[in-house]
Amino acid sequence: MIKIINKIRIDFDSRLDSISDAKQLEQIRVEFLGKKGQLQELMQGLRNASPDEKPKLGKDINLLKQHVENKLNSKSACFGAKPSKKSSEIFDTTLPGRKELTGTLHPITQIMEEITSIFFGLGFQVEEGPEIETDYYNFEALNIPKDHPARDMQDTFYIEDQTVLRTHTSPVQIHVMEKREPPLRIIAPGKVYRCDSDVSHTPMFHQIEGLMVDESISFSHLKGIMNIFLREVFGKDTKIRFRPSYFPFTCPSAEVDIECVMCNGKGCRVCSQTGWLEILGAGMVDPAVFRSVNYDPEKWTGFAFGLGIERIAMLKFEINDIRLFFENDIRFLKQF
Ligand code: DAH
């Protein structure tokens, strides 16, 4: 059988050399590769070969077939025709189509938009401020004293002696109050920067600041707005508590907790067994802050609050490492 294979190869080569047009080429193709062609005949002959000869013969026939196909293709190119397609290149109309990959909003953007739209519904306007701030706006005007630990080089990225990357969105309060007179109801979403990095901290993260100033705004307005907002984000049965705290720019100050969303208050690793999760800082605007923007603290009162978006996104989407948000791994991002 090997002899026959070799003979067919020699025969094919010399026939191919002698042709002069595409028609003859097609004849040869049918003769060698067609359904009743010589190669098909060889394959049929293979059935009668002995089991130990079969693999080698099968391989030789395949090599011959490749040889014939390649030579026919290059010859047909000489006659100006496109190479005939191999069966593997034939378009299979029954194959499923390729999926179009569509982008989605980043989970942080999603939460930011959700929170913004809740406050928008409560009559708050969206404001923005610069990410590069002076010491005055980031600290001084917010009543943060010169020796406050937040001003430490360890926590704050200093660009120059009096210029920092803002460490919170609170300076937007000052910019807005300098420009406008009360009544005010604003929120300020944006990026903030701190010299910190671990599973729950990244050097850049996002906050939303809120500020409401009017005549006779009281702590109960703050409580009411926080209740509406947190129940909208975490569900209408969310338990909320206010804990006394301290911020230089608010007095009195509070931290607002919700019942742990992971264990429903039973106590788990995420809430450090307390059953509560700290969500935001808030309080009544300190009169010193009003004085720094020339608002009369006898006339105006207001509340302010600030919260971290990543923290809320981590709790809502049950993500345990903040760094995942910034690695841009498409497998992570496409889950949202
Ligand atoms: N700026 C504070 C921080 O980054 C958060 C904050 C607390 C903002 C209380 C406020 C507030 O407006 O009243 O930790």
XYZ file of N, CA, C and O and ligand atoms in Angstrom, residues 167-170 173 194 207 209-210 247 249-250 254 281-283 304-307, ligand 1:
94
model
N -8.325 65.608 52.142
C -8.435 64.368 52.909
C -9.900 64.002 53.153
O -10.201 62.932 53.649
N -10.803 64.916 52.828
C -12.247 64.674 52.950
C -12.997 65.646 52.039
O -12.378 66.564 51.466
N -14.306 65.424 51.904
C -15.083 66.323 51.037
C -15.620 67.522 51.820
O -16.253 68.402 51.239
N -15.333 67.575 53.125
C -15.862 68.680 53.941
C -15.466 70.082 53.445
O -16.256 71.020 53.598
N -18.023 72.244 51.709
C -18.953 73.049 52.523
C -18.522 74.516 52.525
O -19.336 75.420 52.339
N -5.892 59.802 51.296
C -5.205 59.649 52.589
C -4.088 58.644 52.455
O -4.214 57.662 51.729
N -16.014 59.981 48.896
C -16.931 60.373 49.966
C -18.093 61.151 49.387
O -18.018 61.675 48.275
N -20.367 64.339 50.898
C -20.572 65.302 51.966
C -21.991 65.843 51.836
O -22.501 65.964 50.720
N -22.613 66.152 52.958
C -23.930 66.777 52.900
C -23.961 67.993 53.803
O -23.269 68.041 54.821
N -16.255 65.739 66.025
C -15.582 66.280 64.844
C -15.383 67.769 65.096
O -16.284 68.415 65.642
N -15.609 70.239 63.213
C -16.476 71.152 62.461
C -17.959 71.013 62.791
O -18.798 71.669 62.183
N -18.300 70.103 63.707
C -19.708 69.971 64.104
C -19.816 69.922 65.627
O -18.917 69.455 66.315
N -22.043 63.303 65.888
C -22.510 61.925 66.089
C -21.932 61.028 65.019
O -21.570 61.490 63.931
N -20.365 59.998 59.597
C -20.189 61.003 60.637
C -21.103 62.171 60.332
O -21.371 62.477 59.168
N -21.599 62.828 61.391
C -22.540 63.924 61.169
C -22.589 64.819 62.398
O -21.968 64.528 63.419
N -23.336 65.906 62.260
C -23.506 66.777 63.424
C -24.065 68.120 63.015
O -24.329 68.376 61.839
N -24.443 68.817 59.010
C -23.550 68.311 57.961
C -23.336 66.827 58.201
O -23.542 66.333 59.316
N -22.969 66.138 57.143
C -22.630 64.713 57.300
C -21.625 64.316 56.225
O -21.505 64.998 55.189
N -20.915 63.249 56.486
C -19.958 62.757 55.497
C -19.878 61.252 55.567
O -19.911 60.673 56.662
N -19.822 60.615 54.398
C -19.752 59.149 54.412
C -18.840 58.628 53.308
O -18.628 59.294 52.293
N -15.019 64.698 57.128
C -15.207 63.580 58.006
C -14.199 62.475 57.648
O -13.676 62.486 56.599
C -16.583 63.019 57.884
C -17.599 63.931 58.443
C -17.979 63.833 59.747
C -18.177 64.911 57.653
C -18.937 64.654 60.292
C -19.136 65.761 58.181
C -19.499 65.617 59.515
O -19.715 66.717 57.462
O -20.439 66.445 60.019
O -13.967 61.616 58.463
